Amino acid sequence: MKRVLIGIITLVVGCTHIACSRKTSAYKDAKLPIEQRVENLMSLMTLEEKIEQLQSQLLFADQFDKRNYKVGHIRNKAHFIHADAVNPATTVHCAEIINDDSREALKASRLGIPVLQHGEALHGALWGNTTCFPQSISMAATFDDGFYYRVSEAIAKETKAVGVRQVYSPVVNISRDPRWGRTEEGYGEDVHLNSRMGVAYTKALETNGVVASPKHYVDNYGDGGHESYASNVSWRTLREVFLEPFRACIEEGGARSIMASYNSVDGVPASANKYLLQNILRDEWNFKGYVVSDYGGVYGVYSAHKLAGTYAEAQALSLEAGLDIDLPGGNPDLLSLVKSGRISEQTIDISLRRILTVKFELGLFENPYVDPQEADKTVRSREHRELALEAARKVMTLLKNKDNVLPLSDKAIKRVGLFGPAANMMSLGDYSGPVGGLKSEHMTEFVTPYQGLKQRLEGKAEVVLHSSDTDVADLARTCDVVIFFASIQEGEGEDRSHLTLPKRNVKVEGSVDNALIIDAGVKQSFELDQEKMIEGLAASGVKTIVVLQNGSIIDIRRWADSVDAILEAWYPGEVGGTAIAETLFGDVNPGGRLPMTWARHAGQIPVYYYIKPSGRGYGYLDDDGKPMFPFGFGLSYTSFEYSGLIVPEKINKDGETKVLVTVKNTGTVKGDEVVQLYLHDELASVARPVKELKAFKRVTLEAGESRQVELSLPYRSFGLWNREMKFVVEPGIFTVMIAKDAANTVLEGKITAE
């Protein structure tokens, strides 16, 4: 009997031990609901372990001996190793070092909580030798969010392949002042275009297992186009314009993170703005993810905005307002803040729950590592490089074509002269890190304009590159056509006070087969007055074409009338030179459109098409106020005709309203047309814009081909923020405008909201 009793006790104790073991390790069970796993894990964590999950770290390549493997978020090591690498930072190597870092982080965690590796991916994964696609503003010029989803999906796959699972993109800040240096990083001036492109990018990342962080929330440039100046716009403008793309990225794109901006909004810095981070983001939009600061943003609550007397107090204010991760060196004082009673552990738990939920959703607990060999098959695959070329072709935007000088004929032209600072350089735009890891043996996949034209005209025409010791006019007169490749200086921290082409320093020494990134002129050899050279070329009597490579608008008044053609190539990515050559010689028919209104000069700024009615007029004493080119503008090598507009009598309250229009290619070559639909509310409780883009579709038509195009309008398209700041659709009549651009309406109809 005694033995039986002992056996029973042993069995009970053993079962209890097993039950306890199962309870304490429930978070490891992938079959359990994520919410249950999160709560189980949190119940096992010490306060110190909780706070470590709210911390982050950024270390440069020579600082990784200072790595704290217990922090929950790290800027991935592969982001930095390419900069000064003796050998190329291969995909395999990048995947291996990220795996190693994740492995060490797991070892350092008592409970085996994985680290989240994060990085950048504005127009390509920003590490090692990844595929470099056209810049964001370039992709906006495609007016093709379906195609942009494909590009974004490729970026997501290359990002995830090496183990980077969060990126601080897309930039959905609407730019109504092109002097802002980071205009190139976004999608231009329009609310709808920004929203559609932002959703495409966000959804592609999130669907492929990478956390997107739309930024910078919100309105992060101020008067004069100054980066991170205080937002002085009204809450109505914030609601109608600047907040809308963020809402779309969350509600439609599924973003699981948001980056708060540096600036203040209504007097409160975004990183500590409860109305933005809680009331709007979470209460209204039902955002379930976590918020990160811009780099040093929380410190700025103390140091710049002076809302806190110490950095520690700034951390407390931000956490209480709804910010979760303080980048880059994150939340160093949280432990002392809790122990002193300044913030509660419950406040820590709120943020912790959001972060752990995403880590479980990403599957990091089950699969914290990647396969370096599989990653190598994904990154810079043939499919992705071909997609980069297709993208470069689609961004080409033709602004002027006097007497149809373009496309050029490779049968008639035997000598082409190339001029300008960007003729033989890679013009990629901001956040273009991959090139830093490309050594000479890899540069063959990157194509400058000079290289693209040489390849396109091989055996047909001579391509001559101007150098400092050659007279411009003398060289021009020996050519059948001259092409000037212009560039500007812009980017993060590089706002402009004027819009003219700047004087640039140009390097001509060295191998012309090696591409160089355009920079501020460091280590370059001679100064070039771009506008003077363009005028000199035009005065030579030779056909003169200007190709712009930039991410914002340029004041072109001084020379625009004297040149024969202007092609806006934007920042077209790693094979932009090929696409430029193909477009100039007619292999590609340019179909891009301007994602921003092109001001004539800085004195007209801000100038954007969706203005509200004026009580006086829209011009100046010395200027009629009309831009150089309207939003949505772009020429083609063919022509298009519109007819057969069909607009329903009433708005569909239960779904999308369908508008139909027939488009015909009336020219002799295949081409792309961007059909644009604008709305105007004829009678409303508050002043409404004169027109607003609400739908667009890019279509490719063969010569003579006609097609009926369907444009869909969600019910929300007809809404407004009323006097009580409630979003409603008011009864009334709307004018439907089918247009080639914001200033060129071709068909109109009416529709009623009941």
XYZ file of C-alpha atoms in Angstrom, residues 129-368:
240
model
C 24.327 44.342 -53.634
C 20.569 44.551 -53.995
C 18.528 45.643 -56.991
C 18.263 49.430 -57.210
C 14.888 50.515 -58.606
C 13.850 54.043 -59.623
C 13.389 56.516 -56.770
C 9.930 56.913 -55.176
C 9.068 60.140 -57.019
C 10.059 58.377 -60.231
C 7.626 55.541 -59.527
C 4.898 58.089 -58.797
C 5.416 59.374 -62.344
C 4.341 55.974 -63.680
C 0.787 56.555 -62.383
C 0.598 52.774 -62.118
C 0.110 51.476 -58.580
C -0.442 47.932 -59.843
C 3.003 47.902 -61.409
C 4.467 49.579 -58.337
C 3.137 46.691 -56.253
C 5.304 44.347 -58.350
C 8.379 46.510 -57.747
C 7.627 46.728 -54.038
C 7.145 42.977 -53.858
C 10.625 42.467 -55.319
C 12.052 44.874 -52.738
C 10.249 42.974 -49.974
C 11.639 39.646 -51.142
C 15.206 40.959 -51.277
C 14.776 42.527 -47.852
C 13.383 39.407 -46.204
C 15.856 37.107 -47.942
C 18.705 38.105 -45.634
C 16.605 38.387 -42.492
C 15.661 42.081 -42.433
C 12.036 42.117 -41.292
C 11.215 45.795 -40.860
C 11.981 48.790 -43.076
C 11.350 52.479 -42.567
C 9.376 53.031 -45.762
C 7.357 54.223 -47.603
C 7.551 58.013 -47.380
C 3.991 59.256 -47.810
C 4.594 62.887 -46.900
C 2.809 65.017 -49.462
C 5.132 67.628 -50.951
C 3.468 70.920 -51.753
C 6.790 72.769 -51.647
C 9.455 71.293 -53.950
C 12.186 73.237 -52.192
C 11.967 70.515 -49.559
C 15.057 68.397 -50.227
C 13.282 65.115 -49.563
C 10.553 65.658 -52.148
C 12.222 62.879 -54.171
C 11.527 60.330 -51.422
C 7.741 60.648 -51.674
C 5.086 60.553 -54.356
C 4.478 64.231 -55.053
C 1.714 66.669 -54.215
C -1.515 64.739 -54.658
C -3.467 63.038 -51.875
C -4.918 60.246 -53.992
C -1.702 59.419 -55.854
C 0.274 59.364 -52.585
C -2.321 57.110 -51.012
C -2.452 54.611 -53.866
C 1.329 54.360 -54.221
C 1.771 54.192 -50.455
C -0.789 51.407 -50.145
C 0.836 49.442 -52.973
C 4.246 49.624 -51.305
C 2.957 48.912 -47.803
C 0.744 46.018 -48.827
C 3.520 44.395 -50.865
C 5.897 44.490 -47.903
C 3.393 43.330 -45.327
C 2.060 40.534 -47.544
C 5.604 39.248 -47.979
C 6.483 39.216 -44.289
C 8.240 42.564 -43.894
C 6.915 45.235 -41.542
C 6.369 48.550 -43.315
C 6.713 51.824 -41.430
C 5.050 54.645 -43.383
C 6.752 57.926 -42.472
C 7.086 60.673 -41.361
C 3.922 61.019 -39.284
C 3.000 63.802 -39.998
C 3.603 66.944 -42.139
C 7.345 66.898 -41.593
C 8.381 69.981 -43.526
C 7.249 73.513 -42.884
C 7.162 77.008 -44.332
C 9.669 77.523 -47.107
C 10.142 73.796 -47.646
C 12.285 73.472 -44.517
C 12.864 69.930 -43.263
C 11.178 69.214 -39.905
C 9.939 72.758 -39.297
C 6.846 73.099 -37.136
C 3.598 72.259 -38.887
C 1.516 75.414 -39.147
C -1.347 73.997 -41.184
C -4.856 73.721 -39.765
C -6.398 70.499 -38.526
C -8.713 70.660 -41.550
C -5.730 70.642 -43.898
C -4.082 67.883 -41.878
C -7.247 65.807 -42.170
C -7.933 66.527 -45.836
C -4.365 66.297 -47.077
C -1.467 65.161 -44.927
C -3.061 62.460 -42.764
C -4.975 60.698 -45.512
C -2.102 58.656 -47.035
C -1.215 57.351 -43.571
C -4.798 56.283 -42.980
C -4.823 54.455 -46.295
C -1.512 52.693 -45.549
C -2.923 51.425 -42.254
C -6.512 50.588 -43.151
C -5.853 49.340 -46.686
C -2.146 48.500 -46.719
C -1.973 46.772 -43.345
C 1.031 48.696 -41.977
C 2.179 47.301 -38.637
C 4.450 50.186 -37.744
C 4.533 53.959 -38.133
C 7.452 56.370 -37.799
C 6.713 59.618 -35.992
C 8.243 62.771 -37.431
C 10.633 65.246 -35.820
C 8.389 68.286 -36.069
C 5.700 69.616 -33.798
C 2.043 69.561 -34.801
C -0.216 72.147 -33.187
C 2.608 72.874 -30.765
C 3.283 69.296 -29.670
C 6.148 67.242 -31.183
C 4.866 64.217 -33.061
C 6.825 61.752 -30.911
C 4.919 62.909 -27.822
C 1.627 63.893 -29.449
C -1.147 61.825 -27.871
C -3.801 63.176 -30.223
C -1.830 61.897 -33.216
C -0.548 58.657 -31.708
C -3.595 57.589 -29.731
C -6.766 59.447 -30.698
C -6.280 59.346 -34.466
C -3.889 56.459 -35.040
C -5.351 53.885 -32.675
C -8.834 55.041 -31.682
C -9.973 56.177 -35.146
C -7.898 54.026 -37.511
C -7.732 50.976 -35.224
C -3.968 50.713 -35.671
C -2.700 47.646 -33.793
C 1.026 47.961 -34.489
C 3.774 49.964 -32.843
C 5.181 53.448 -33.343
C 8.876 54.241 -33.667
C 10.463 57.665 -33.447
C 12.547 59.172 -36.194
C 16.207 58.938 -35.265
C 16.684 61.084 -32.181
C 13.076 62.241 -32.252
C 12.420 61.526 -28.576
C 15.617 63.295 -27.593
C 14.317 66.254 -29.604
C 11.263 66.478 -27.353
C 13.759 67.556 -24.710
C 16.591 69.199 -26.655
C 14.778 70.992 -29.482
C 11.125 71.396 -28.536
C 11.765 71.927 -24.802
C 8.660 70.080 -23.663
C 10.723 68.134 -21.131
C 13.458 69.204 -18.761
C 15.436 65.990 -19.276
C 15.822 63.263 -21.862
C 14.369 60.814 -19.327
C 11.226 62.919 -18.996
C 10.969 63.089 -22.797
C 10.971 59.270 -22.874
C 8.169 59.193 -20.320
C 6.071 61.759 -22.191
C 6.518 59.935 -25.491
C 5.726 56.496 -24.091
C 2.596 57.809 -22.378
C 1.525 59.517 -25.614
C 1.701 56.246 -27.549
C 5.242 56.009 -28.934
C 6.767 52.558 -28.411
C 10.369 52.510 -29.701
C 12.845 55.346 -29.284
C 15.295 55.118 -32.201
C 18.183 54.654 -32.494
C 19.574 54.164 -29.003
C 16.199 53.711 -27.509
C 14.670 54.399 -24.129
C 17.795 54.167 -21.934
C 16.031 55.519 -18.836
C 12.845 53.431 -18.748
C 13.981 51.195 -15.916
C 14.726 54.105 -13.601
C 11.481 55.805 -14.662
C 9.469 52.762 -13.591
C 11.383 52.233 -10.351
C 10.909 55.892 -9.424
C 7.178 55.645 -10.115
C 7.227 58.182 -12.980
C 5.694 55.597 -15.309
C 3.977 52.330 -14.468
C 4.849 48.809 -15.525
C 1.371 48.662 -17.078
C 2.444 51.432 -19.458
C 5.470 49.337 -20.408
C 3.207 46.329 -20.954
C 1.017 48.209 -23.436
C 3.938 48.830 -25.769
C 5.477 45.430 -25.106
C 2.283 43.657 -26.124
C 2.275 45.431 -29.506
C 5.897 44.557 -30.206
C 5.731 40.904 -29.190
C 2.561 40.444 -31.226
C 4.370 41.511 -34.392
C 7.368 39.287 -33.627
C 5.053 36.298 -33.262
C 3.181 37.266 -36.436
C 6.456 37.374 -38.352
C 7.251 33.827 -37.220
C 10.570 34.880 -35.703
C 10.171 32.545 -32.738
C 9.944 29.548 -35.091
C 12.224 30.762 -37.882
C 14.739 33.368 -36.700
